[in-house]
Amino acid sequence: MAQRAPLGVAVIGTGRMGTDHVRRIQQVTSGARVSAVVDVDAERAKAVAARVDGCTAYPDPAAAMAAADVDAVLVASPGPAHEAALLTAFEHDLPVLCEKPLAPDAATALRIMEAEQKLGRRRVQVGFMRRYDPEYAKLKALLETGQLGRPLMLHNRHRNVASPPFFTSDMLITDSVVHETDAARWLLGDEITAVTVLRPNPSSNAPDGLLDPQFIVFETDGGAVVDVEIFVNCGFGYQVQAEVVCERGTARIGDGHALVTNMAGRWGGTIAQDFTDRFEAAYDLQIQAWVDATRRGEVTGPSVWDGYAAAAVCETGVTALTEGGRREVELIDRPELYRS
Amino acid sequence: MAQRAPLGVAVIGTGRMGTDHVRRIQQVTSGARVSAVVDVDAERAKAVAARVDGCTAYPDPAAAMAAADVDAVLVASPGPAHEAALLTAFEHDLPVLCEKPLAPDAATALRIMEAEQKLGRRRVQVGFMRRYDPEYAKLKALLETGQLGRPLMLHNRHRNVASPPFFTSDMLITDSVVHETDAARWLLGDEITAVTVLRPNPSSNAPDGLLDPQFIVFETDGGAVVDVEIFVNCGFGYQVQAEVVCERGTARIGDGHALVTNMAGRWGGTIAQDFTDRFEAAYDLQIQAWVDATRRGEVTGPSVWDGYAAAAVCETGVTALTEGGRREVELIDRPELYRS
Amino acid sequence: MAQRAPLGVAVIGTGRMGTDHVRRIQQVTSGARVSAVVDVDAERAKAVAARVDGCTAYPDPAAAMAAADVDAVLVASPGPAHEAALLTAFEHDLPVLCEKPLAPDAATALRIMEAEQKLGRRRVQVGFMRRYDPEYAKLKALLETGQLGRPLMLHNRHRNVASPPFFTSDMLITDSVVHETDAARWLLGDEITAVTVLRPNPSSNAPDGLLDPQFIVFETDGGAVVDVEIFVNCGFGYQVQAEVVCERGTARIGDGHALVTNMAGRWGGTIAQDFTDRFEAAYDLQIQAWVDATRRGEVTGPSVWDGYAAAAVCETGVTALTEGGRREVELIDRPELYRS
Amino acid sequence: MAQRAPLGVAVIGTGRMGTDHVRRIQQVTSGARVSAVVDVDAERAKAVAARVDGCTAYPDPAAAMAAADVDAVLVASPGPAHEAALLTAFEHDLPVLCEKPLAPDAATALRIMEAEQKLGRRRVQVGFMRRYDPEYAKLKALLETGQLGRPLMLHNRHRNVASPPFFTSDMLITDSVVHETDAARWLLGDEITAVTVLRPNPSSNAPDGLLDPQFIVFETDGGAVVDVEIFVNCGFGYQVQAEVVCERGTARIGDGHALVTNMAGRWGGTIAQDFTDRFEAAYDLQIQAWVDATRRGEVTGPSVWDGYAAAAVCETGVTALTEGGRREVELIDRPELYRS
């Protein structure tokens, strides 16, 4: 738990994802700071840097990576720019988190892989963030216990409210299903060996000419069959669901609630055994809210009045428990300080 | 998003809660560090401080609060010690997050409130962390929209697997139901005016003499009725559930999944509209994992091989989409670097 | 399974419930027929009888019960008329199904009980139909297995969209909660020993002066505590929910889906083990629909065309399984007879 | 609601399904009786007939269909025997309910269809009983409202605990998926035009050599894509699930609870609006139980004591409502007659 200096991160690309990562590193992540931002649009980079204390804007990745306060690189530029950024990071021997896709095609990815191999050790983490989703993580952990037996099939649903104007039929695969590609490989521990794509009637809510939805079937070298419904103009919401069917049961995530299993005559989920499990997020958010308010010079959250009222009610409750019957709670008038 | 110096926090009390808050502030919270720890057990305080860079152990709160690098205080000592710590913090004009209960009884809470009023402004946030739980927060937000109309009743269930050995019948109220006390006041915006406690048959799994479960009814000055099942030896899990019954519908949290409403002929919940909503935690956890691994000098997570395999599958998928039929995916042999 | 003569039933009272019971006995129930109907409104009784083959209308219960083709009596008249009808049935030694409430007050119920005791054997079944609801029946069966341990608390919700114009505050108890009264006694096997009624703020959707909702607490001679939310103007739907909290777990019905339990770290329900369990209702409804259509001289339901199409698809499927790949299904043109 | 003579049914085949249909017609169905049973095993037919009043056993279908008291035929013999039974029924112009499959292959089904066309009117209903399942019926009704838009995809899961010893890989299609074949055609109103069968790794719990599970994809003439997971040795239970994905939302059945939809930002189901909806089955079962007990000369169900206890509790409840506070219920001692 040592308080070493925070990690200085150069964020390459300040579009939607890059800007969001800058915010995240500054306001959410513990132990890191954004020390550099890079964008081909120099004005944009400067504007982002101006909002972050001790952050410098650079017009190109190489200059940023040469800076003394850059310890690591987060690549959030468009896919075709990834290769150059990664090779530059390799030259500076910097660790990289590279947004997906790693590269726009397999040949480019292969070149990046060869370059990393020459370094003799891994430097790159690819941004397949579903592996960090708490539900996917629980699903993976459950599979690893072996309780359900070997996975035989994986059913996926991937639905977006509406696709952006530039979306093409190919992008349903390369931009959306790419996530299921990684999730399937990771959950099953298999490589995908064959692909079949079925084309249902396009929805009348999809833009003209867009083949949406598609139904895709993967086969794996472990003998599993994976199906993916991709529907990017479903209209009703964003849904990512996965059900693994194993030899002794199934497990499903993404219904808007918890991991649900079918096993041995019962469907259902687990119940937390402890308040630290149930309320971990609440504790984290409480402390962050208190730190943020304090740094702004404010006091928010439950007040001393709230602490007093709870104490008075509990005292009365103990009397009611001991003596029986209905007991009235007595409170002083609420002071001015606690009235807002 | 300025990178000001992190907030220096003195943590008073290094028991279970205090130690967990030290870990949280160091490893989870952005913008804060633990600069001081205090415990009546000096060895214990030193051991905790030794694990945190730049953190000093103090035997008493006053010394810690006088230190130059202490900007704020987190009180996690036993309830009877809160008053003294708070009054000292008031002298140093330091903001405080004070674990619940604020005080062991209403009279003490009243004295603390009078002291804070003399300062003329709020300095204390009480640690009723349920207000920060994402499910409670959604429930509160839903109530505030007014869609459901005015709240009339609030049903609560509060269940623990088993009570600790020192738990008394009174503590079911003062230690457990105290949370529902605050949650009810906060959700309804009402003060509690009367309490009735019913005593069902004690469970044979409860320690001899412990009145467990209890069924408690609160009445509020807004005319609402609140009931609480408290059952601290339920055996099967930790559950905190709340259902608000309003004039036009009900809303329920804590079933192990999302907020579920009954409204206008339908039960159910909302569907995320966007990936930032559905996968916010995944992005946060991904970046934190990457920062933590990088600071340890490691590279973990999805590798370049994973990026390459995804690219190869997607390319084949596009061919299958365009040309129809089943298409085989071609991958190179997996290099040594990516085999573990 | 002997085909004895169907039971001839006299239905006393042809209001909403009585008329519905006439329909049920004629169209749903196996082994019974309505041989007599009685109403103080003679025209009404005649109109109902005219629609049923072999059914006679009578102006008073005694005349109906004296008829040779009356084997049993279903009392669906208003509560105050029950005592007279039951005493008459006792004179004719006829078995009776008496709609709830048995009597408008305890004293009348006591007189009926004394009369039945003089007969020396039970003749009356009271219409507490929740005991026959499949969900309540599953809940009762689960309690009887003892898996959950002894019941300690029972939480009930009883909600109606809107109350009829004649509904009074007392009737929330005598007309609505009367069901929970019986359900609680039956589920717990206890008698109720004390009642407390709390009055939340009335909903602004309730008629002026109606105390709606109410929150009622029962205590039982077995030491259980039972709470009932009764809310007859909830607006959104009709809901009857019950959760039994036992020493080792809880079980809940009425969420619009199946029995859900909390036990040993898991929430969830059972999965059918067999198609006869899952599709019992489908088989029953299929046969009833076929019998009803046949008696009307019609043929409905899946046709020979449907049988042929299924056979053709399955044959093609077997080829696809054996030979691999995508196989086209060949069907003849759909004949005229099967086009509607 | 006329009480015409019950329909006399000849049941052909007294195996598992045939015997169950005899029980159903005698004990569950209103307005029908079994007047004849037929089995190639004459002893078996006689044994079944002996348990049914007025039922004759015949060694062949033709003899049964010639009997004066046979109005309709239920064919539950093995598939290869269906054609002969149906042609005989056509000669006698009798309506038939024929268990699925209509015929073992498409060519036979075609001959049956030609024979029925010569009659010039439909005589046959095929036993695709899923069309009568309340969940499937709700799903079909929802699709027909048009709220969800046009169906684009249909996902099906069909799981059995274990397959019988005689089950072959082909039978996963011809015996199990045949149900999804009809359900898909019926729900979508389309014909199936192509079939692809994928073979995941067989489960180690499947008998040696059985290709189980299989993943089957249908394409329809309306442009929909239908997938079916068939897994007949899943071990954990019997599950039949279907999700229709439409242009504006999805609807799913078979999770062990109600129809669940995704629409316009919300997931969930409907809430009954009325007790007749929620408790229809309870009323039906109550009356049937009363009729059955009465015909056996017994009285079961809630007693006069239960009616009295409910009246006493409600009276006390009204006092508690009016006067406030906790009120004790007074009951007489429970008489002997009501003690069992």
Coordinates of C-alpha atoms in Angstrom, one line a residue, chain A residues 266, chain C residues 141-149 246 248-249 263:
Chain A
R266 CA -32.8 -25.3 -9.6
Chain C
A141 CA -45.9 -28.2 0.4
L142 CA -42.4 -26.7 0.8
L143 CA -43.1 -25.7 4.4
E144 CA -44.3 -29.3 5.1
T145 CA -41.0 -30.8 4.0
G146 CA -39.4 -29.0 6.9
Q147 CA -36.4 -27.9 4.7
L148 CA -36.8 -24.3 5.8
G149 CA -37.3 -25.1 9.5
C246 CA -38.3 -19.6 8.5
R248 CA -33.3 -21.7 7.7
G249 CA -34.6 -19.8 4.7
M263 CA -31.7 -20.9 1.1

